[in-house]
Tab-separated table of C-alpha atoms and ligand atoms in Angstrom:
chain	number	residue	atom	x	y	z
A	1	MET	CA	134.620	-124.019	-88.892
A	2	ALA	CA	134.570	-125.409	-85.082
A	3	VAL	CA	135.384	-124.327	-81.633
A	4	ASP	CA	134.581	-126.927	-79.106
A	5	LEU	CA	134.747	-126.563	-75.362
A	6	LEU	CA	136.008	-128.774	-72.885
A	7	LEU	CA	134.531	-128.025	-69.201
A	8	GLY	CA	134.909	-129.452	-65.862
A	9	LEU	CA	131.334	-129.941	-64.442
A	10	GLN	CA	131.892	-130.248	-60.746
A	11	TRP	CA	134.386	-128.537	-58.281
A	12	GLY	CA	137.468	-128.855	-60.510
A	13	ASP	CA	140.012	-131.719	-60.702
A	14	GLU	CA	137.638	-133.803	-63.035
A	15	GLY	CA	140.712	-134.877	-65.130
A	16	LYS	CA	140.320	-132.289	-67.879
A	17	GLY	CA	144.063	-132.159	-68.431
A	18	LYS	CA	144.057	-135.943	-69.435
A	19	ILE	CA	141.191	-135.610	-71.887
A	20	VAL	CA	142.393	-132.277	-73.723
A	21	ASP	CA	145.663	-134.281	-74.067
A	22	VAL	CA	143.703	-137.310	-75.602
A	23	LEU	CA	141.612	-134.845	-77.817
A	24	THR	CA	144.302	-132.513	-78.787
A	25	ARG	CA	145.560	-134.684	-81.732
A	26	ASP	CA	142.377	-133.731	-83.577
A	27	TYR	CA	142.700	-129.813	-83.117
A	28	ASP	CA	145.033	-127.182	-84.595
A	29	ILE	CA	144.737	-124.887	-81.625
A	30	ILE	CA	144.243	-125.426	-77.941
A	31	ALA	CA	143.188	-122.214	-76.030
A	32	ARG	CA	142.775	-121.444	-72.272
A	33	PHE	CA	140.186	-118.902	-71.521
A	34	GLN	CA	139.983	-118.368	-67.878
A	35	GLY	CA	141.780	-118.871	-64.432
A	36	GLY	CA	145.438	-119.108	-63.836
A	37	PRO	CA	147.979	-121.017	-61.904
A	38	ASN	CA	145.320	-122.128	-59.472
A	39	ALA	CA	144.540	-124.743	-61.909
A	40	GLY	CA	146.699	-127.998	-62.170
A	41	HIS	CA	146.033	-130.016	-65.181
A	42	THR	CA	147.618	-133.429	-64.797
A	43	LEU	CA	148.873	-135.336	-67.902
A	44	GLU	CA	150.428	-138.829	-67.763
A	45	PHE	CA	152.029	-140.522	-70.988
A	46	ASP	CA	155.035	-142.719	-71.639
A	47	GLY	CA	155.322	-143.193	-67.844
A	48	ILE	CA	155.834	-139.602	-67.180
A	49	LYS	CA	153.474	-137.506	-64.904
A	50	HIS	CA	153.494	-133.691	-65.630
A	51	VAL	CA	151.238	-130.839	-64.212
A	52	LEU	CA	150.472	-127.782	-66.156
A	53	ARG	CA	149.328	-124.674	-64.554
A	54	THR	CA	148.652	-121.868	-67.024
A	55	ILE	CA	149.848	-123.534	-70.303
A	56	PRO	CA	147.374	-125.242	-72.526
A	57	SER	CA	147.577	-129.118	-72.495
A	58	GLY	CA	148.262	-129.048	-76.196
A	59	ILE	CA	151.880	-128.223	-75.548
A	60	PHE	CA	152.846	-131.848	-75.670
A	61	HIS	CA	151.384	-132.350	-79.147
A	62	LYS	CA	153.540	-131.754	-82.199
A	63	LYS	CA	150.810	-130.123	-84.343
A	64	ALA	CA	148.908	-127.888	-81.896
A	65	MET	CA	149.381	-124.090	-81.330
A	66	ASN	CA	148.650	-122.994	-77.935
A	67	VAL	CA	146.817	-119.937	-76.921
A	68	ILE	CA	146.617	-118.175	-73.505
A	69	GLY	CA	143.493	-115.932	-74.027
A	70	ASN	CA	142.376	-112.713	-72.622
A	71	GLY	CA	140.368	-114.207	-69.774
A	72	VAL	CA	143.402	-115.679	-68.132
A	73	VAL	CA	145.440	-114.253	-65.409
A	74	ILE	CA	149.257	-115.005	-65.628
A	75	ASP	CA	151.853	-115.018	-62.829
A	76	PRO	CA	155.154	-114.544	-64.639
A	77	VAL	CA	157.092	-116.335	-61.674
A	78	VAL	CA	155.116	-119.420	-61.812
A	79	PHE	CA	154.800	-119.358	-65.605
A	80	VAL	CA	158.584	-119.223	-65.995
A	81	LYS	CA	158.877	-122.207	-63.523
A	82	GLU	CA	156.326	-123.961	-65.786
A	83	LEU	CA	158.403	-123.208	-68.822
A	84	GLU	CA	161.435	-124.500	-67.128
A	85	GLY	CA	159.651	-127.800	-66.464
A	86	LEU	CA	158.997	-128.285	-70.052
A	87	ASP	CA	162.729	-127.923	-70.753
A	88	GLN	CA	163.210	-131.728	-70.097
A	89	PHE	CA	160.627	-132.558	-73.014
A	90	ASN	CA	162.536	-130.432	-75.533
A	91	ILE	CA	159.488	-128.503	-76.504
A	92	ASP	CA	159.845	-125.508	-78.639
A	93	TYR	CA	157.473	-123.263	-76.534
A	94	LYS	CA	158.496	-120.123	-78.198
A	95	ALA	CA	157.004	-121.405	-81.505
A	96	LYS	CA	154.052	-123.236	-80.077
A	97	LEU	CA	152.709	-120.934	-77.284
A	98	ILE	CA	151.303	-117.419	-77.745
A	99	ILE	CA	149.729	-115.228	-75.184
A	100	SER	CA	146.878	-112.572	-75.370
A	101	ARG	CA	147.932	-108.937	-74.927
A	102	LYS	CA	144.683	-108.661	-72.885
A	103	ALA	CA	145.409	-111.360	-70.328
A	104	HIS	CA	146.079	-109.883	-66.942
A	105	LEU	CA	149.191	-110.186	-64.841
A	106	ILE	CA	149.279	-111.426	-61.187
A	107	LEU	CA	151.667	-109.331	-59.235
A	108	PRO	CA	153.428	-110.390	-56.152
A	109	THR	CA	151.211	-108.170	-54.121
A	110	HIS	CA	148.204	-109.890	-55.432
A	111	ARG	CA	149.512	-112.925	-53.890
A	112	LEU	CA	149.972	-111.219	-50.710
A	113	LEU	CA	146.389	-109.533	-50.837
A	114	ASP	CA	145.074	-113.175	-51.163
A	115	ALA	CA	146.773	-114.288	-48.249
A	116	ALA	CA	145.601	-111.096	-46.173
A	117	SER	CA	142.045	-111.462	-47.433
A	118	GLU	CA	141.903	-115.278	-46.341
A	119	ALA	CA	143.742	-114.659	-43.104
A	120	SER	CA	141.010	-111.992	-42.161
A	121	LYS	CA	138.300	-114.236	-43.056
A	122	GLY	CA	139.268	-116.769	-40.294
A	123	LYS	CA	136.915	-119.830	-40.273
A	124	ALA	CA	134.804	-118.241	-43.229
A	125	LYS	CA	137.931	-118.626	-45.441
A	126	ILE	CA	137.328	-119.660	-49.024
A	127	GLY	CA	140.115	-122.096	-48.948
A	128	SER	CA	141.776	-120.289	-51.891
A	129	THR	CA	144.860	-121.739	-53.501
A	130	LEU	CA	146.436	-118.368	-52.685
A	131	LYS	CA	147.865	-117.699	-55.976
A	132	GLY	CA	146.453	-114.250	-56.202
A	133	ILE	CA	143.560	-115.108	-58.407
A	134	GLY	CA	140.756	-113.121	-56.449
A	135	PRO	CA	142.711	-109.943	-56.083
A	136	THR	CA	143.948	-110.122	-59.588
A	137	TYR	CA	140.405	-110.376	-61.172
A	138	MET	CA	139.327	-107.492	-58.735
A	139	ASP	CA	141.751	-105.287	-60.226
A	140	LYS	CA	140.563	-106.441	-63.764
A	141	THR	CA	136.888	-105.593	-63.005
A	142	GLY	CA	137.893	-102.483	-60.941
A	143	ARG	CA	139.741	-101.253	-64.034
A	144	ASN	CA	143.130	-100.932	-62.308
A	145	GLY	CA	144.831	-104.200	-63.551
A	146	MET	CA	148.047	-104.592	-65.478
A	147	ARG	CA	147.875	-106.537	-68.665
A	148	ILE	CA	150.456	-108.519	-70.822
A	149	GLY	CA	150.190	-105.632	-73.339
A	150	ASP	CA	151.531	-103.194	-70.764
A	151	LEU	CA	154.733	-105.073	-70.625
A	152	GLU	CA	155.280	-103.835	-74.216
A	153	LEU	CA	155.316	-100.079	-72.916
A	154	GLU	CA	158.523	-98.396	-71.861
A	155	SER	CA	156.679	-97.141	-68.747
A	156	TRP	CA	155.413	-100.495	-67.472
A	157	LYS	CA	157.423	-100.343	-64.270
A	158	GLU	CA	155.908	-97.113	-63.180
A	159	LYS	CA	152.377	-98.784	-63.580
A	160	TYR	CA	153.607	-101.496	-61.660
A	161	ARG	CA	155.042	-99.304	-58.678
A	162	HIS	CA	151.790	-97.462	-58.555
A	163	LEU	CA	149.671	-100.469	-58.274
A	164	ALA	CA	151.944	-102.411	-55.826
A	165	ASP	CA	152.287	-99.453	-53.609
A	166	LYS	CA	148.557	-99.308	-53.499
A	167	HIS	CA	148.339	-102.939	-52.809
A	168	GLU	CA	150.773	-102.431	-49.838
A	169	THR	CA	148.519	-99.912	-48.253
A	170	MET	CA	145.586	-102.402	-48.779
A	171	ILE	CA	147.487	-105.307	-47.172
A	172	SER	CA	147.914	-103.016	-44.081
A	173	PHE	CA	144.244	-102.374	-43.890
A	174	TYR	CA	143.576	-106.024	-43.407
A	175	ASN	CA	145.308	-105.760	-40.136
A	176	VAL	CA	146.621	-109.378	-40.162
A	177	ASP	CA	150.068	-111.007	-39.848
A	178	VAL	CA	151.317	-111.376	-43.500
A	179	GLN	CA	155.100	-111.718	-43.447
A	180	TYR	CA	156.864	-110.759	-46.638
A	181	ASP	CA	159.980	-109.321	-48.200
A	182	LEU	CA	158.587	-107.498	-51.220
A	183	ASP	CA	162.019	-106.568	-52.594
A	184	GLU	CA	163.147	-110.065	-52.678
A	185	MET	CA	159.723	-110.984	-54.482
A	186	GLU	CA	160.250	-108.166	-56.866
A	187	VAL	CA	163.709	-109.464	-58.021
A	188	GLU	CA	162.238	-112.728	-58.943
A	189	PHE	CA	159.165	-110.984	-60.440
A	190	PHE	CA	161.155	-108.623	-62.852
A	191	GLU	CA	163.489	-111.574	-63.786
A	192	ALA	CA	160.539	-113.518	-64.636
A	193	VAL	CA	158.785	-110.691	-66.600
A	194	GLU	CA	162.040	-110.542	-68.843
A	195	ARG	CA	161.826	-114.386	-69.689
A	196	LEU	CA	158.003	-113.906	-70.350
A	197	LYS	CA	158.818	-111.199	-72.863
A	198	GLU	CA	160.720	-113.495	-74.878
A	199	LEU	CA	157.408	-115.051	-75.818
A	200	THR	CA	154.856	-113.748	-78.484
A	201	PHE	CA	152.295	-111.362	-77.197
A	202	ILE	CA	149.176	-111.122	-79.738
A	203	ASP	CA	145.866	-109.848	-80.148
A	204	SER	CA	144.410	-113.307	-79.730
A	205	GLU	CA	140.811	-112.612	-80.516
A	206	GLU	CA	141.948	-111.577	-83.985
A	207	TYR	CA	144.306	-114.570	-84.451
A	208	LEU	CA	141.356	-117.094	-83.208
A	209	ASN	CA	138.789	-115.507	-85.280
A	210	GLN	CA	141.152	-115.491	-88.461
A	211	ALA	CA	141.922	-119.103	-87.674
A	212	ILE	CA	138.202	-119.929	-87.506
A	213	LYS	CA	137.787	-118.415	-91.091
A	214	ALA	CA	140.668	-120.307	-92.338
A	215	GLY	CA	138.800	-123.560	-91.167
A	216	LYS	CA	141.033	-124.410	-88.400
A	217	THR	CA	139.883	-126.331	-85.228
A	218	ILE	CA	140.009	-125.005	-81.833
A	219	LEU	CA	139.463	-126.610	-78.510
A	220	ALA	CA	138.824	-124.090	-75.638
A	221	GLU	CA	140.295	-125.619	-72.410
A	222	GLY	CA	138.494	-124.799	-69.144
A	223	ALA	CA	140.022	-124.721	-65.801
A	224	GLN	CA	138.427	-125.363	-62.294
A	225	GLY	CA	134.704	-126.516	-62.629
A	226	SER	CA	131.055	-125.216	-63.118
A	227	LEU	CA	130.555	-125.200	-59.391
A	228	LEU	CA	133.402	-122.978	-58.844
A	229	ASP	CA	132.000	-120.436	-61.196
A	230	ILE	CA	131.685	-116.891	-60.250
A	231	ASP	CA	128.096	-116.653	-61.056
A	232	PHE	CA	126.694	-120.248	-60.951
A	233	GLY	CA	128.994	-121.836	-58.431
A	234	THR	CA	128.627	-122.089	-54.457
A	235	TYR	CA	129.265	-118.374	-54.064
A	236	PRO	CA	131.127	-117.193	-52.176
A	237	PHE	CA	133.194	-120.427	-52.135
A	238	VAL	CA	134.133	-120.174	-55.750
A	239	THR	CA	136.842	-118.967	-57.915
A	240	SER	CA	136.916	-115.439	-59.512
A	241	SER	CA	136.285	-116.204	-63.254
A	242	ASN	CA	133.364	-117.611	-65.409
A	243	THR	CA	134.233	-121.382	-65.641
A	244	THR	CA	131.257	-122.134	-67.671
A	245	ALA	CA	130.669	-122.220	-71.505
A	246	ALA	CA	130.047	-118.430	-71.797
A	247	GLY	CA	133.403	-117.831	-70.170
A	248	ALA	CA	135.021	-119.461	-73.210
A	249	CYS	CA	133.411	-116.596	-75.417
A	250	THR	CA	134.454	-113.783	-73.264
A	251	GLY	CA	137.677	-115.156	-72.324
A	252	LEU	CA	138.755	-115.797	-76.134
A	253	GLY	CA	136.719	-113.328	-77.971
A	254	ILE	CA	134.836	-116.009	-79.713
A	255	ALA	CA	131.106	-115.480	-80.791
A	256	PRO	CA	128.540	-118.143	-79.284
A	257	ASN	CA	127.352	-119.180	-82.654
A	258	LYS	CA	131.029	-120.396	-83.373
A	259	VAL	CA	130.747	-122.954	-80.602
A	260	LYS	CA	129.899	-126.579	-81.700
A	261	GLU	CA	130.700	-129.343	-79.142
A	262	VAL	CA	130.610	-128.930	-75.610
A	263	TYR	CA	132.569	-131.747	-73.904
A	264	GLY	CA	131.526	-131.991	-70.194
A	265	ILE	CA	133.947	-133.691	-68.056
A	266	PHE	CA	132.886	-135.463	-64.662
A	267	LYS	CA	134.269	-137.976	-62.148
A	268	ALA	CA	132.062	-140.947	-61.445
A	269	TYR	CA	132.013	-139.554	-57.893
A	270	THR	CA	132.565	-136.046	-56.614
A	271	THR	CA	135.455	-134.259	-55.003
A	272	ARG	CA	136.108	-130.754	-53.720
A	273	VAL	CA	139.114	-128.941	-52.224
A	274	GLY	CA	138.812	-125.830	-50.274
A	275	SER	CA	135.914	-124.893	-48.199
A	276	GLY	CA	132.191	-124.579	-49.074
A	277	PRO	CA	129.062	-126.783	-49.271
A	278	PHE	CA	129.153	-130.273	-50.602
A	279	PRO	CA	126.013	-132.114	-50.061
A	280	THR	CA	127.148	-135.521	-50.879
A	281	GLU	CA	130.201	-135.457	-49.035
A	282	LEU	CA	131.350	-138.663	-47.218
A	283	PHE	CA	133.004	-138.403	-43.744
A	284	ASP	CA	133.196	-142.291	-43.365
A	285	GLU	CA	135.522	-144.988	-44.506
A	286	VAL	CA	133.914	-144.905	-48.050
A	287	GLY	CA	135.038	-141.446	-48.624
A	288	ALA	CA	138.472	-141.977	-47.262
A	289	GLU	CA	138.749	-145.142	-49.564
A	290	MET	CA	137.838	-142.947	-52.705
A	291	ALA	CA	140.472	-140.432	-51.484
A	292	LYS	CA	143.049	-143.178	-51.135
A	293	VAL	CA	142.443	-145.187	-54.346
A	294	GLY	CA	141.670	-142.048	-56.485
A	295	HIS	CA	144.904	-140.270	-55.161
A	296	GLU	CA	142.555	-137.306	-54.265
A	297	PHE	CA	145.264	-134.686	-53.497
A	298	GLY	CA	145.320	-131.267	-55.057
A	299	ALA	CA	147.647	-130.835	-58.027
A	300	VAL	CA	148.633	-127.350	-56.956
A	301	THR	CA	148.650	-127.359	-53.279
A	302	GLY	CA	148.762	-130.974	-52.202
A	303	ARG	CA	145.686	-130.634	-50.031
A	304	PRO	CA	143.468	-133.716	-49.621
A	305	ARG	CA	140.379	-133.467	-51.619
A	306	ARG	CA	136.999	-133.950	-49.836
A	307	CYS	CA	135.290	-136.923	-51.539
A	308	GLY	CA	131.640	-137.976	-51.849
A	309	TRP	CA	128.872	-139.621	-54.178
A	310	LEU	CA	127.985	-138.373	-57.525
A	311	ASP	CA	125.563	-135.592	-57.355
A	312	LEU	CA	123.127	-135.652	-60.208
A	313	VAL	CA	121.281	-132.668	-59.220
A	314	ALA	CA	124.546	-130.402	-59.361
A	315	LEU	CA	125.613	-132.386	-62.682
A	316	LYS	CA	122.239	-131.754	-64.417
A	317	TYR	CA	122.536	-128.085	-63.548
A	318	ALA	CA	126.112	-128.010	-64.883
A	319	CYS	CA	124.920	-129.740	-68.175
A	320	GLN	CA	122.093	-127.122	-68.393
A	321	VAL	CA	124.232	-123.943	-67.841
A	322	ASN	CA	126.884	-125.152	-70.229
A	323	GLY	CA	124.780	-126.674	-72.924
A	324	VAL	CA	126.817	-129.971	-72.764
A	325	THR	CA	126.626	-131.942	-75.883
A	326	GLN	CA	128.623	-134.916	-74.770
A	327	LEU	CA	129.971	-136.224	-71.340
A	328	ASN	CA	133.240	-137.924	-70.480
A	329	MET	CA	133.123	-139.952	-67.135
A	330	MET	CA	136.453	-140.003	-65.439
A	331	LYS	CA	137.792	-142.307	-62.799
A	332	GLY	CA	135.221	-145.189	-62.828
A	333	ASP	CA	138.098	-147.487	-62.064
A	334	VAL	CA	138.418	-145.934	-58.649
A	335	LEU	CA	134.959	-147.337	-57.461
A	336	SER	CA	135.787	-150.878	-58.535
A	337	GLY	CA	135.029	-153.218	-55.787
A	338	PHE	CA	133.040	-150.856	-53.530
A	339	ASP	CA	130.183	-152.727	-51.790
A	340	SER	CA	127.495	-150.570	-53.503
A	341	LEU	CA	127.088	-147.185	-55.064
A	342	GLN	CA	124.929	-144.169	-54.182
A	343	VAL	CA	124.013	-141.538	-56.706
A	344	CYS	CA	122.062	-138.464	-55.604
A	345	THR	CA	119.143	-137.860	-57.524
A	346	ALA	CA	117.074	-135.219	-55.681
A	347	TYR	CA	117.421	-133.015	-52.532
A	348	GLU	CA	115.130	-132.778	-49.683
A	349	TYR	CA	115.007	-128.938	-49.447
A	350	LYS	CA	112.848	-127.016	-46.673
A	351	GLY	CA	110.373	-129.840	-46.592
A	352	GLU	CA	110.117	-130.464	-50.145
A	353	THR	CA	111.730	-132.862	-52.778
A	354	ILE	CA	113.468	-130.841	-55.379
A	355	THR	CA	115.548	-131.953	-58.510
A	356	HIS	CA	117.063	-128.545	-59.383
A	357	PHE	CA	120.065	-126.941	-57.952
A	358	PRO	CA	118.994	-124.361	-55.301
A	359	TYR	CA	120.337	-121.011	-54.018
A	360	ASN	CA	121.281	-122.690	-50.678
A	361	ILE	CA	122.847	-125.956	-50.584
A	362	GLU	CA	124.404	-125.815	-47.221
A	363	PRO	CA	123.823	-128.964	-44.983
A	364	GLU	CA	120.982	-127.231	-42.982
A	365	ASN	CA	119.026	-126.601	-46.073
A	366	VAL	CA	119.859	-129.858	-48.148
A	367	THR	CA	119.630	-133.379	-47.548
A	368	PRO	CA	120.534	-135.645	-50.572
A	369	ILE	CA	118.175	-138.365	-51.681
A	370	TYR	CA	119.988	-141.336	-53.089
A	371	THR	CA	119.454	-144.194	-55.461
A	372	GLU	CA	121.490	-147.386	-54.818
A	373	PHE	CA	123.411	-149.035	-57.626
A	374	ALA	CA	125.412	-152.404	-57.568
A	375	CYS	CA	129.140	-151.715	-58.155
A	376	TRP	CA	131.479	-153.621	-60.455
A	377	LYS	CA	134.074	-155.811	-58.958
A	378	GLU	CA	136.401	-155.963	-62.277
A	379	ASP	CA	139.694	-154.013	-62.569
A	380	LEU	CA	138.933	-151.709	-65.322
A	381	THR	CA	142.506	-150.295	-65.748
A	382	LYS	CA	143.492	-152.814	-68.335
A	383	MET	CA	140.259	-152.595	-70.482
A	384	THR	CA	140.523	-151.157	-73.796
A	385	SER	CA	137.031	-151.343	-75.438
A	386	ALA	CA	133.500	-150.612	-74.570
A	387	GLU	CA	132.684	-154.162	-74.885
A	388	GLN	CA	134.849	-155.164	-72.079
A	389	LEU	CA	133.001	-152.872	-69.627
A	390	PRO	CA	131.258	-154.880	-66.663
A	391	LYS	CA	127.482	-154.944	-66.738
A	392	GLU	CA	127.125	-152.988	-63.512
A	393	LEU	CA	129.159	-150.229	-64.950
A	394	ASN	CA	126.976	-149.989	-68.079
A	395	GLU	CA	123.922	-149.809	-65.936
A	396	TYR	CA	125.252	-146.936	-63.949
A	397	ILE	CA	126.298	-145.204	-67.249
A	398	ASP	CA	122.723	-145.859	-68.678
A	399	PHE	CA	121.050	-144.286	-65.650
A	400	LEU	CA	123.230	-141.345	-65.778
A	401	GLU	CA	122.835	-140.887	-69.617
A	402	LYS	CA	118.966	-141.129	-69.247
A	403	GLU	CA	118.968	-138.738	-66.232
A	404	LEU	CA	121.177	-136.191	-67.820
A	405	GLU	CA	119.831	-136.472	-71.351
A	406	VAL	CA	123.351	-136.424	-72.721
A	407	PRO	CA	125.394	-139.171	-73.966
A	408	ILE	CA	128.542	-140.546	-72.249
A	409	LYS	CA	131.091	-140.940	-75.159
A	410	ILE	CA	134.296	-141.498	-73.197
A	411	VAL	CA	135.028	-143.668	-70.202
A	412	SER	CA	138.401	-143.131	-68.709
A	413	VAL	CA	139.742	-146.059	-66.806
A	414	GLY	CA	143.088	-144.818	-65.512
A	415	PRO	CA	145.293	-141.631	-65.580
A	416	ASP	CA	147.340	-142.569	-68.886
A	417	ARG	CA	146.409	-141.314	-72.269
A	418	THR	CA	145.896	-145.061	-73.403
A	419	GLN	CA	143.329	-145.793	-70.767
A	420	THR	CA	140.612	-144.257	-72.595
A	421	ILE	CA	137.503	-145.882	-73.889
A	422	SER	CA	135.277	-144.649	-76.501
A	423	ARG	CA	131.654	-145.556	-76.725
B	1	IMP	P1	141.140	-119.590	-55.763
B	1	IMP	O1	140.694	-119.775	-57.309
B	1	IMP	O2	142.645	-119.915	-55.691
B	1	IMP	O3	141.104	-118.200	-55.079
B	1	IMP	O4	140.177	-120.534	-54.899
B	1	IMP	C1	138.961	-120.535	-54.799
B	1	IMP	C2	138.393	-121.860	-54.659
B	1	IMP	O5	138.591	-122.687	-55.989
B	1	IMP	C3	138.964	-122.725	-53.588
B	1	IMP	O6	138.087	-123.444	-52.983
B	1	IMP	C4	140.013	-123.622	-54.294
B	1	IMP	O7	140.360	-124.875	-53.686
B	1	IMP	C5	139.192	-123.797	-55.638
B	1	IMP	N1	139.903	-123.994	-56.795
B	1	IMP	C6	140.711	-123.174	-57.457
B	1	IMP	N2	141.288	-123.692	-58.395
B	1	IMP	C7	141.077	-125.085	-58.542
B	1	IMP	C8	141.308	-126.082	-59.353
B	1	IMP	O8	142.064	-126.195	-60.248
B	1	IMP	N3	140.747	-127.317	-59.017
B	1	IMP	C9	140.095	-127.452	-57.821
B	1	IMP	N4	139.717	-126.373	-57.085
B	1	IMP	C10	140.229	-125.278	-57.472
């Protein structure tokens, strides 16, 4: 019996897709538990680069069954495009992918509501991916949402109409200029729903718990990162789901005592897309260099990512909230050749030095305190074993392990499956 969790510990884009892909061969089932097409999990293998949005990263492995859990929100239009993207790989997704009846549906009007809400906020906008995530989770918690299981009802279109009409009224309340042709959007949506209905809808909590009983291994794949968690992230500049460990339990129907390993994924530096505070953000050439070398552009929106030094105050907080049992450090190769490295180990906060993540981390409240490290000069991307890692990188890793009190078991040195070093 084992359910392991794989979580991003920063503001998303830590490289979870790659690690799930690397770990997948060890699991019978890969399950997504929250978020939706705001995620973009990038996988690279055999010279091919592929981005997954809602579909679990186990889809590329022969053995694994892939489950989209009740905590996920699904946009049929995006989902069908994602399926079409898989056609080139000859994957039998009808056999390898199952969807919870309790997962919620993103309607075209949810996307419009997202756009209207963001437009109405002006400068205070969240920087949403505009995929309709927030409005869909609002309907879920407001008890108005449509679920995958509703599509099995004859009357689902009536339910749809009722909700979409309500949304249109809400859009007009925002009093902002959102141009749209709902009839056109609906043609696409209804077609996509018919394709979606060709897949298997299940009571996924039952499926997963029976699988646990039968001794199968499950990897729960998180999307976004802990600092975007609706409760523990930098609210309101967050996503609308629980991206942290507990979200895997509610998003799959798995009890906490079934969870074993919690893999925490972090980059050797920090990035963020969208708005919101980011204490270690760099506005100089060093930050620009990280963005350039690390190809830091959003997988979903293509927006440039903000870059900065590693923030250990935030990372420690994420390890604590998630109960991380082992860490995977991504993109150390990007930092090769930097003059020196800084790691934020404390904040100056209202005249005090603190080492916990406080309620307010806006620049006017928080000044990062850094420890400096020598940087490695070697190109890491061809290295294949822990013995080859340069002395400076080992010093950096040792320091992080000591501060975080969690072992760093994997060091990723490039985007490809093969560029992964175990220690
Ligand atoms: P939303 O979830 O699309 O509404 O976006 C809310 C915030 O979360 C914005 O700052 C987004 O840029 C950020 N966000 C959402 N999904 C991801 C992701 O997969 N990676 C990184 N940031 C994300």
